[in-house]
XYZ file of C-alpha atoms in Angstrom:
620
model
C 86.721 -245.928 -71.913
C 88.494 -242.210 -71.720
C 90.096 -241.284 -74.896
C 90.327 -236.766 -74.435
C 92.907 -236.797 -71.120
C 95.523 -239.620 -73.276
C 95.698 -237.117 -76.456
C 97.835 -234.206 -74.384
C 99.849 -236.935 -72.944
C 102.230 -238.068 -75.412
C 101.430 -236.861 -78.745
C 103.902 -238.000 -81.501
C 103.125 -235.381 -84.460
C 104.228 -236.847 -87.810
C 103.973 -235.434 -91.422
C 103.685 -238.113 -94.285
C 104.027 -235.635 -96.663
C 104.521 -231.816 -97.382
C 101.668 -229.320 -97.025
C 101.866 -227.756 -99.536
C 98.670 -228.410 -101.681
C 96.771 -224.633 -102.992
C 93.203 -224.246 -101.533
C 91.063 -225.683 -103.789
C 92.820 -229.083 -103.522
C 92.758 -229.243 -100.008
C 89.310 -228.261 -99.408
C 88.470 -231.237 -102.508
C 90.869 -233.508 -100.198
C 92.574 -234.797 -103.553
C 96.074 -234.953 -104.444
C 97.805 -231.428 -106.013
C 100.879 -231.824 -108.293
C 102.350 -227.436 -107.078
C 102.511 -227.518 -110.400
C 103.255 -223.553 -111.441
C 101.071 -221.333 -112.683
C 98.059 -223.563 -112.125
C 98.327 -227.776 -109.997
C 96.792 -229.636 -112.964
C 93.595 -230.490 -110.518
C 92.143 -226.722 -111.101
C 93.448 -226.821 -114.947
C 90.842 -229.997 -115.466
C 88.395 -227.633 -113.433
C 88.867 -224.836 -115.931
C 89.476 -222.691 -112.451
C 93.129 -222.233 -113.281
C 92.499 -218.653 -111.830
C 91.945 -219.844 -108.276
C 94.319 -222.011 -107.659
C 96.100 -220.382 -105.115
C 99.254 -222.760 -106.289
C 102.165 -222.656 -102.586
C 101.325 -219.899 -101.013
C 103.770 -217.887 -98.156
C 101.481 -220.273 -95.197
C 102.220 -223.979 -96.407
C 105.246 -222.967 -98.759
C 107.326 -226.039 -99.689
C 110.547 -225.809 -96.626
C 108.545 -224.103 -94.459
C 107.067 -227.508 -93.470
C 109.508 -228.618 -90.688
C 108.690 -224.979 -89.591
C 105.090 -225.193 -89.586
C 105.735 -228.726 -87.163
C 107.528 -226.540 -84.699
C 105.663 -223.673 -84.777
C 102.942 -226.758 -83.945
C 104.665 -228.698 -81.162
C 105.711 -225.454 -80.169
C 101.899 -224.867 -79.171
C 101.751 -228.228 -77.923
C 104.446 -227.843 -74.880
C 102.520 -224.405 -74.114
C 99.739 -226.763 -73.742
C 100.455 -229.160 -72.234
C 101.555 -226.885 -69.038
C 98.679 -225.198 -69.137
C 96.959 -228.703 -69.179
C 99.301 -229.918 -66.197
C 98.333 -227.002 -64.704
C 94.695 -227.302 -65.142
C 95.343 -230.312 -63.631
C 97.433 -229.833 -60.147
C 94.586 -227.046 -59.867
C 91.701 -229.453 -60.034
C 92.955 -231.646 -57.902
C 94.332 -228.840 -55.272
C 90.566 -227.322 -55.117
C 88.790 -230.513 -54.883
C 90.263 -231.049 -51.615
C 90.936 -227.359 -50.276
C 89.675 -223.866 -51.744
C 91.778 -222.156 -53.035
C 94.050 -220.248 -49.861
C 91.574 -221.578 -48.085
C 91.021 -224.044 -44.741
C 88.818 -226.949 -45.246
C 85.139 -226.031 -44.736
C 83.890 -226.420 -41.411
C 80.448 -227.926 -42.956
C 81.631 -229.776 -46.389
C 77.477 -230.584 -46.095
C 76.701 -226.580 -46.090
C 75.656 -225.160 -49.722
C 75.806 -221.751 -49.107
C 79.524 -221.888 -47.577
C 82.088 -220.068 -49.354
C 84.293 -222.904 -49.271
C 82.105 -224.899 -51.179
C 81.117 -222.346 -53.808
C 84.494 -221.442 -54.683
C 85.504 -225.066 -54.573
C 82.587 -225.895 -56.794
C 83.412 -223.402 -58.668
C 87.686 -223.077 -59.877
C 86.385 -227.066 -60.594
C 84.029 -226.076 -63.111
C 86.755 -223.471 -64.419
C 89.503 -226.205 -64.473
C 87.663 -228.522 -66.131
C 86.697 -226.437 -68.563
C 89.824 -224.965 -69.357
C 91.355 -228.677 -69.400
C 87.825 -229.612 -72.338
C 89.371 -226.678 -74.116
C 92.498 -226.550 -74.543
C 92.694 -230.315 -75.327
C 89.868 -229.936 -78.003
C 92.165 -226.192 -79.481
C 94.713 -228.984 -79.459
C 92.437 -231.454 -81.020
C 91.924 -228.807 -83.600
C 95.672 -228.282 -84.517
C 95.789 -231.827 -85.857
C 93.598 -230.892 -88.817
C 96.087 -228.651 -90.452
C 98.324 -231.440 -90.648
C 97.754 -233.444 -94.304
C 98.353 -236.628 -91.966
C 97.666 -239.374 -94.612
C 95.551 -241.702 -93.502
C 97.074 -244.899 -95.100
C 100.368 -244.205 -92.564
C 101.024 -246.560 -89.991
C 102.615 -244.218 -88.177
C 99.607 -244.238 -86.672
C 99.322 -247.956 -85.473
C 99.409 -248.587 -81.951
C 102.561 -250.189 -80.879
C 103.772 -246.472 -82.557
C 103.255 -244.006 -81.106
C 99.695 -243.206 -77.920
C 98.377 -241.068 -80.481
C 96.506 -243.392 -82.728
C 94.749 -242.701 -86.525
C 91.325 -244.085 -83.681
C 92.105 -242.477 -80.671
C 92.486 -238.918 -82.543
C 89.249 -239.758 -84.776
C 87.062 -240.131 -81.379
C 88.283 -236.898 -79.818
C 87.419 -235.290 -82.312
C 84.414 -236.766 -82.942
C 82.803 -237.338 -79.057
C 80.729 -234.942 -77.423
C 80.281 -236.828 -74.481
C 81.916 -239.842 -72.842
C 80.735 -242.903 -73.689
C 80.073 -244.746 -70.366
C 82.201 -247.963 -69.391
C 80.456 -251.185 -70.736
C 78.812 -252.842 -67.432
C 78.899 -256.643 -68.769
C 81.600 -258.218 -70.679
C 79.022 -261.126 -72.001
C 77.696 -261.474 -74.799
C 74.345 -260.552 -75.662
C 72.358 -263.249 -76.108
C 71.990 -265.609 -79.338
C 68.105 -265.126 -80.634
C 68.785 -261.038 -79.188
C 71.781 -260.570 -80.980
C 70.265 -261.985 -84.375
C 67.186 -259.788 -84.052
C 69.239 -256.814 -84.242
C 71.538 -258.601 -87.321
C 68.331 -259.182 -89.626
C 66.704 -255.306 -88.568
C 70.290 -254.229 -89.419
C 70.790 -256.120 -92.266
C 66.360 -255.594 -93.075
C 66.534 -251.493 -92.923
C 70.028 -250.764 -93.346
C 72.666 -252.982 -94.786
C 70.235 -252.117 -98.000
C 70.672 -249.068 -98.098
C 74.693 -248.708 -97.377
C 76.021 -252.121 -98.617
C 79.477 -250.939 -97.337
C 79.895 -254.794 -96.528
C 78.430 -258.066 -97.891
C 75.702 -259.536 -95.963
C 77.760 -262.983 -95.884
C 80.367 -261.402 -93.457
C 77.861 -260.715 -91.195
C 75.859 -263.891 -90.645
C 79.682 -265.865 -90.436
C 80.472 -263.155 -88.185
C 77.595 -264.393 -85.772
C 77.693 -268.481 -85.883
C 81.326 -267.663 -85.029
C 80.518 -265.862 -81.784
C 78.252 -268.035 -81.226
C 79.787 -271.683 -81.352
C 81.275 -273.573 -78.674
C 84.652 -272.465 -79.522
C 85.066 -269.765 -81.571
C 88.034 -269.518 -84.058
C 90.149 -265.973 -82.533
C 87.969 -262.566 -84.057
C 89.618 -260.255 -85.091
C 89.355 -256.037 -83.249
C 87.821 -255.147 -86.920
C 85.681 -257.516 -86.742
C 84.470 -257.103 -83.071
C 82.882 -253.860 -83.852
C 81.705 -254.806 -86.911
C 80.105 -256.873 -84.197
C 79.250 -254.504 -81.520
C 78.100 -251.085 -84.136
C 75.545 -252.974 -85.424
C 73.899 -254.479 -82.387
C 74.289 -250.316 -81.426
C 72.430 -248.791 -84.173
C 70.517 -251.501 -84.541
C 69.351 -251.524 -81.033
C 69.763 -247.551 -81.828
C 67.379 -247.288 -84.128
C 64.453 -248.667 -82.089
C 64.636 -245.969 -79.893
C 62.070 -243.548 -79.002
C 63.266 -242.206 -75.885
C 67.067 -241.292 -74.774
C 65.940 -243.326 -71.747
C 64.353 -246.425 -72.957
C 66.486 -249.521 -73.028
C 66.861 -249.529 -76.264
C 69.061 -246.521 -76.218
C 70.331 -247.778 -73.059
C 71.584 -251.257 -75.076
C 72.829 -249.341 -77.728
C 75.222 -247.293 -75.677
C 76.461 -250.629 -73.780
C 76.880 -252.398 -76.837
C 79.277 -248.607 -78.662
C 81.012 -249.207 -74.893
C 82.180 -252.671 -75.786
C 83.649 -251.631 -79.576
C 85.236 -249.396 -78.366
C 88.528 -251.067 -77.283
C 88.877 -252.105 -80.121
C 88.580 -248.925 -82.078
C 92.531 -248.960 -82.297
C 92.814 -252.010 -84.984
C 89.238 -251.575 -86.195
C 90.265 -248.173 -87.599
C 93.790 -248.843 -88.541
C 94.908 -246.901 -91.018
C 96.032 -248.193 -95.037
C 93.046 -251.101 -95.211
C 89.583 -251.738 -96.229
C 88.013 -252.616 -93.374
C 89.196 -248.710 -92.104
C 86.414 -247.306 -94.117
C 84.027 -249.852 -93.425
C 84.741 -249.139 -89.299
C 84.002 -245.354 -89.961
C 81.120 -246.175 -91.428
C 79.799 -247.808 -88.939
C 80.478 -245.271 -86.757
C 79.090 -242.584 -88.360
C 76.167 -244.136 -89.096
C 75.601 -244.613 -84.923
C 76.867 -241.055 -84.291
C 73.508 -240.379 -86.670
C 71.304 -242.007 -84.042
C 73.270 -240.392 -81.019
C 74.183 -236.484 -81.110
C 74.101 -236.682 -77.184
C 77.950 -239.183 -77.084
C 78.835 -238.417 -81.238
C 79.354 -235.322 -83.758
C 78.440 -237.098 -87.150
C 80.215 -234.715 -88.963
C 83.687 -235.871 -88.035
C 83.464 -239.308 -88.543
C 82.566 -239.203 -92.380
C 84.847 -236.376 -92.920
C 87.671 -239.178 -91.283
C 85.586 -241.432 -93.536
C 86.119 -239.667 -97.400
C 89.774 -238.854 -96.353
C 90.825 -242.359 -95.736
C 88.347 -242.975 -98.743
C 90.649 -240.261 -100.805
C 94.150 -241.115 -99.943
C 92.977 -244.739 -100.435
C 92.257 -244.077 -103.435
C 88.708 -245.421 -103.551
C 87.612 -242.320 -105.538
C 89.000 -242.845 -108.328
C 88.508 -246.517 -110.153
C 91.486 -248.278 -110.886
C 93.364 -248.201 -113.587
C 92.389 -250.716 -117.118
C 95.852 -252.834 -115.677
C 95.012 -253.388 -112.826
C 93.552 -256.643 -112.607
C 90.645 -256.995 -109.934
C 87.470 -259.700 -110.678
C 84.193 -258.026 -110.877
C 82.621 -259.009 -107.558
C 86.320 -256.915 -105.832
C 86.102 -253.815 -108.021
C 81.786 -253.815 -107.183
C 82.526 -254.172 -103.739
C 85.299 -250.722 -104.263
C 82.541 -249.054 -106.040
C 79.521 -249.511 -102.945
C 82.344 -248.869 -100.460
C 82.814 -245.447 -101.746
C 79.270 -244.374 -102.861
C 78.108 -245.314 -99.283
C 80.230 -242.729 -97.929
C 79.454 -240.426 -100.965
C 76.148 -241.024 -99.567
C 76.606 -239.714 -96.695
C 79.061 -237.338 -96.989
C 76.641 -235.708 -99.184
C 73.507 -235.606 -97.144
C 75.432 -234.440 -93.542
C 77.120 -231.684 -95.510
C 73.873 -230.910 -97.300
C 71.686 -230.861 -93.226
C 74.490 -228.711 -92.147
C 74.873 -226.739 -94.866
C 78.408 -226.844 -95.351
C 80.699 -227.649 -97.797
C 81.457 -231.181 -99.140
C 84.155 -233.021 -97.908
C 85.867 -233.555 -101.758
C 84.068 -232.173 -104.840
C 82.564 -234.519 -107.342
C 85.632 -233.009 -110.217
C 87.680 -235.184 -108.149
C 85.498 -238.601 -108.748
C 85.783 -240.919 -111.227
C 83.723 -244.089 -109.919
C 80.829 -246.167 -111.865
C 78.353 -246.876 -110.057
C 78.053 -250.562 -108.959
C 76.409 -253.161 -110.290
C 72.918 -254.145 -108.026
C 73.210 -255.935 -104.824
C 70.566 -259.424 -104.945
C 68.914 -259.806 -101.912
C 69.861 -262.550 -99.520
C 68.296 -264.637 -96.488
C 67.496 -263.584 -93.165
C 69.486 -264.734 -91.118
C 66.393 -267.014 -89.675
C 66.903 -269.143 -93.460
C 64.204 -267.777 -94.952
C 63.770 -267.365 -99.281
C 61.990 -264.976 -100.491
C 60.356 -266.409 -103.827
C 61.510 -262.625 -105.543
C 63.864 -260.188 -103.716
C 63.691 -256.978 -103.696
C 65.032 -254.416 -105.974
C 68.732 -252.913 -104.168
C 67.684 -249.406 -102.814
C 70.910 -248.531 -102.791
C 71.686 -247.521 -106.595
C 68.585 -245.049 -106.852
C 69.534 -243.526 -103.065
C 73.645 -243.062 -105.086
C 71.507 -241.629 -107.885
C 69.698 -239.221 -106.129
C 72.652 -238.304 -103.955
C 74.737 -237.233 -107.143
C 71.666 -235.266 -108.141
C 71.603 -233.154 -105.253
C 75.320 -233.014 -105.161
C 75.170 -231.527 -108.146
C 73.349 -228.381 -107.902
C 74.253 -228.191 -103.817
C 77.761 -227.457 -105.555
C 76.581 -224.976 -108.049
C 74.129 -223.454 -106.167
C 75.919 -223.444 -102.583
C 79.125 -224.108 -102.822
C 79.863 -221.116 -106.169
C 81.423 -218.367 -105.610
C 78.854 -216.205 -103.910
C 80.021 -212.581 -105.589
C 79.472 -214.365 -108.870
C 75.905 -214.292 -109.674
C 74.722 -217.589 -111.561
C 73.561 -216.053 -114.844
C 70.041 -217.552 -115.537
C 70.131 -219.056 -111.950
C 65.902 -219.979 -112.127
C 66.713 -221.559 -114.937
C 69.413 -223.904 -113.796
C 66.765 -224.670 -110.943
C 64.360 -226.015 -112.942
C 66.439 -228.479 -115.255
C 67.165 -229.022 -111.466
C 64.233 -230.558 -110.649
C 63.029 -231.863 -114.263
C 66.449 -233.924 -113.258
C 65.235 -234.665 -110.181
C 61.649 -235.048 -110.761
C 62.971 -238.260 -113.546
C 65.020 -239.620 -111.441
C 61.385 -240.387 -108.743
C 59.196 -241.261 -112.295
C 62.369 -243.900 -112.635
C 62.467 -245.550 -109.465
C 60.920 -248.956 -109.713
C 57.450 -249.947 -108.744
C 58.830 -253.194 -106.364
C 60.682 -251.320 -104.564
C 59.796 -252.115 -100.528
C 57.014 -248.948 -99.011
C 59.117 -248.593 -96.521
C 62.439 -247.519 -98.508
C 60.099 -245.762 -101.630
C 58.497 -243.565 -98.998
C 61.532 -242.413 -96.733
C 63.074 -241.400 -100.397
C 60.044 -239.690 -101.604
C 61.016 -237.929 -98.206
C 64.025 -237.326 -99.256
C 62.529 -235.832 -102.452
C 60.646 -233.824 -101.624
C 63.191 -232.537 -99.482
C 65.989 -232.176 -102.791
C 62.519 -229.779 -104.299
C 62.492 -227.490 -101.851
C 66.045 -226.972 -100.415
C 66.954 -226.107 -104.702
C 64.053 -223.815 -105.181
C 64.822 -222.080 -101.400
C 67.959 -221.368 -103.169
C 69.239 -217.748 -102.631
C 72.287 -217.171 -103.537
C 74.404 -216.666 -106.336
C 71.268 -213.973 -107.367
C 68.393 -216.500 -107.748
C 65.079 -215.079 -106.842
C 62.275 -217.341 -105.361
C 59.364 -216.603 -107.719
C 55.783 -216.667 -106.082
C 55.328 -219.687 -107.980
C 58.630 -221.390 -106.742
C 57.636 -220.089 -103.019
C 53.827 -221.784 -104.132
C 55.725 -225.376 -104.697
C 57.300 -224.625 -101.480
C 54.082 -224.364 -100.186
C 52.374 -227.519 -100.981
C 55.881 -229.852 -101.200
C 56.280 -228.531 -97.408
C 52.723 -229.551 -96.722
C 52.688 -232.674 -98.052
C 56.351 -233.846 -96.188
C 55.593 -232.676 -93.023
C 52.287 -234.937 -93.281
C 54.090 -237.901 -94.149
C 56.877 -237.252 -91.579
C 53.453 -237.397 -89.215
C 52.114 -240.250 -90.268
C 55.903 -242.109 -89.920
C 56.618 -241.185 -86.519
C 52.790 -242.393 -85.448
C 54.264 -245.813 -86.410
C 55.669 -248.151 -83.689
C 58.160 -249.335 -86.027
C 60.065 -247.278 -88.642
C 61.249 -249.939 -91.451
C 63.857 -247.795 -93.052
C 66.693 -245.343 -91.531
C 65.866 -242.543 -90.268
C 67.985 -240.585 -87.599
C 69.025 -237.178 -85.703
C 69.357 -236.044 -89.052
C 65.215 -236.145 -89.442
C 64.366 -233.799 -87.136
C 66.916 -231.231 -88.969
C 65.258 -231.788 -91.843
C 61.941 -231.150 -90.480
C 63.345 -227.681 -89.015
C 64.657 -226.513 -92.026
C 61.230 -227.208 -94.401
C 58.999 -226.085 -91.541
C 61.224 -222.894 -91.721
C 60.959 -222.321 -95.214
C 57.371 -223.085 -94.173
C 57.095 -220.194 -92.356
C 59.112 -217.897 -94.857
C 56.558 -218.506 -97.369
C 53.837 -217.534 -95.354
C 55.700 -214.792 -94.012
C 56.498 -214.062 -97.913
C 53.253 -214.043 -99.630
C 50.842 -215.282 -97.379
C 47.514 -213.129 -98.110
C 48.285 -214.715 -101.242
C 48.413 -217.843 -100.541
C 45.372 -217.840 -98.237
C 42.868 -215.473 -100.420
C 42.968 -218.734 -102.820
C 44.000 -216.690 -105.545
C 45.758 -217.979 -108.228
C 49.448 -218.232 -108.800
C 50.309 -218.842 -112.267
C 53.100 -220.065 -114.152
C 55.930 -218.235 -115.115
C 55.884 -218.014 -118.968
C 58.371 -220.557 -120.617
C 61.958 -219.517 -121.441
C 62.416 -220.874 -125.473
C 66.292 -223.266 -124.793
C 65.340 -223.176 -120.491
C 63.412 -225.273 -118.893
C 60.148 -224.638 -118.067
C 58.553 -224.650 -114.671
C 57.055 -228.042 -113.172
C 53.706 -227.664 -112.679
C 51.834 -227.992 -109.723
C 52.195 -231.134 -107.185
C 49.184 -233.100 -107.411
C 47.622 -232.301 -103.920
C 47.505 -235.432 -101.225
C 45.426 -234.326 -98.955
C 41.926 -233.269 -100.128
C 39.180 -232.913 -98.467
C 41.047 -231.104 -95.544
C 40.653 -227.376 -95.580
C 41.159 -224.508 -97.285
C 45.119 -223.418 -97.207
C 44.502 -221.048 -93.890
C 43.530 -224.853 -91.981
C 45.859 -226.765 -93.701
C 48.412 -223.872 -93.163
C 47.759 -224.336 -89.513
C 47.556 -227.936 -89.709
C 50.894 -228.333 -90.705
C 52.873 -225.527 -88.489
C 51.132 -227.755 -85.202
C 52.356 -230.617 -86.877
C 56.169 -229.625 -86.745
C 55.601 -228.484 -82.991
C 54.775 -231.750 -82.715
C 56.945 -234.327 -84.552
C 60.014 -231.702 -82.895
C 58.802 -232.063 -79.487
C 58.029 -236.288 -80.519
C 61.657 -236.279 -81.585
C 62.933 -234.204 -78.453
C 62.269 -237.563 -76.397
C 64.240 -239.581 -78.421
C 67.324 -236.980 -79.384
C 67.027 -234.336 -76.651
C 69.084 -232.568 -79.299
C 65.936 -231.686 -81.280
C 64.345 -229.728 -78.341
C 66.554 -226.864 -78.860
C 65.170 -226.947 -82.114
C 61.579 -227.300 -81.549
C 61.605 -223.710 -79.339
C 63.628 -222.158 -82.410
C 60.999 -222.728 -84.690
C 58.134 -222.156 -81.917
C 59.933 -218.325 -81.446
C 60.504 -218.179 -85.645
C 57.338 -218.931 -85.944
C 55.188 -217.415 -83.113
C 53.865 -214.253 -85.587
C 52.482 -216.706 -87.764
C 50.951 -218.608 -85.267
C 48.900 -215.635 -84.107
C 48.143 -214.156 -87.553
C 46.731 -217.559 -88.681
C 44.748 -217.882 -85.154
C 43.531 -214.644 -85.767
C 42.327 -215.177 -89.004
C 40.384 -218.486 -88.243
C 38.958 -216.635 -85.153
C 37.361 -214.100 -88.433
C 36.627 -216.705 -90.049
C 34.978 -219.080 -87.809
C 32.760 -215.790 -86.671
C 31.917 -215.100 -89.621
C 30.594 -218.394 -90.969
C 28.295 -218.864 -87.882
C 26.581 -215.681 -88.071
C 28.404 -214.051 -84.764
C 30.020 -211.694 -86.702
C 28.926 -208.629 -85.179
C 30.289 -209.517 -81.159
C 33.640 -209.646 -82.511
C 34.966 -206.194 -80.795
C 35.917 -203.626 -82.996
C 39.671 -202.387 -83.222
């Protein structure tokens, strides 16, 4: 399914509302009433001075001139595309201003080399033009509830815009049109229901069960495009979650299933319907597992835009009658989007799609676990893990906005006390986790917690200074994090939702560990005591040092070398699964090389002294 080329064929631009929101409302993707001297949203947030109102670029009355400018730019890009395509076609047959090569099999012939160069240049130019064109759409205030993006109305559908922005490499055409074996499909659906749906319950499991049954009937009912999208994307996510290599059968099957889903994208991602958000969530989840084909940053951004435009970021008014079940389903959909947006933004160190002060949605009621597709009932259903995950994302969002998204030119008063307060709130969250939560989910949440501890403590923003004691906490949490991931990644099966984002988290944790060793390595390796900072009256005290989980495995020198080695091993294993992780491995090896050499030299000296061979070491 070729989507990129269709974008430049005959796109029809339609602006659903004036491009006149203030800069803060545009960043938060919330409605702006343009009230002067400050809009209502900025007034409620106490940021009247930051409200830019309708600035020169997006002032009222200039919307049409802005669209006209974009239309003129599109015409210019279309001419460049047509020229590039014609050049590409001619170069494919002959070199520029050259007769056909006498021997096309000669790799060193001048015509062959020139043709290859021009083909590559034309392809790069075409891709650059399309990417530029797609990026221009980001300046348009497109309302994702509008019907202007219906397939029957325009060649420029919302789905094609989403896929063009999110696609890295095109998904190959599927090899078959047949359904997979029913047993294989049910196994993948059950894997999704067991490991992923409990964390992100964006749709009820009963819907998925009924769909599978309907598809495999001898005379199935009429299946909608959004249902086909749901079925194929769930199979793709379930298959990709089992992959351990980008060349294994699980991954190849996942790509095949996505290829089967894409023809239904126009209808499944159709704006203004509840299925749009659910379908975009599935695309985001798959993108997290397949960065080679999709960039997860763009799908979650479009999903957030759809959520805001449909008003899901606000609970409905009391005057609107809605059943408790429907209200809970609406809230679960929102918090699934919220959780993925916060996780994606943090791992990429980018801003959130909307601020917390624009959100007014109560947490949903816990989901009661149902039996699996095989009909097996559970004597005691496990607790709903999505609610603790949503609460953790709220805590992460709070300190991330405070420490990382505030004005960098304004120092944060008493930043260290704020960091310890946020640390304490996350610790309290961990203490309230249900005791009967499944072990794989608890391990995943524990990794999220340690990652959050380090991320929060290590913040250099807005005047925060990381103390020696804070670096000691980073040292301990990083080792515990790496050791746990090392144990999990070597299991034959993962019973939780681990994605390419975990490779980015591992790189982050390893980098923070190396930074600590550079800063206070001598202090840590000497075994000297690092005292806890004294408490400040009226402020949150620093937390106690966490219990060491690797007792009996050596001193801090041995622990440090083992941690660095395991980071490299984990990134290498991740590299087998996601080639993008190999770049992370290369970057980590370069950044940690000096520290690694220093630690190995220290260990050699220690071992020599221990074995009585100190006198044999060469003198400096």
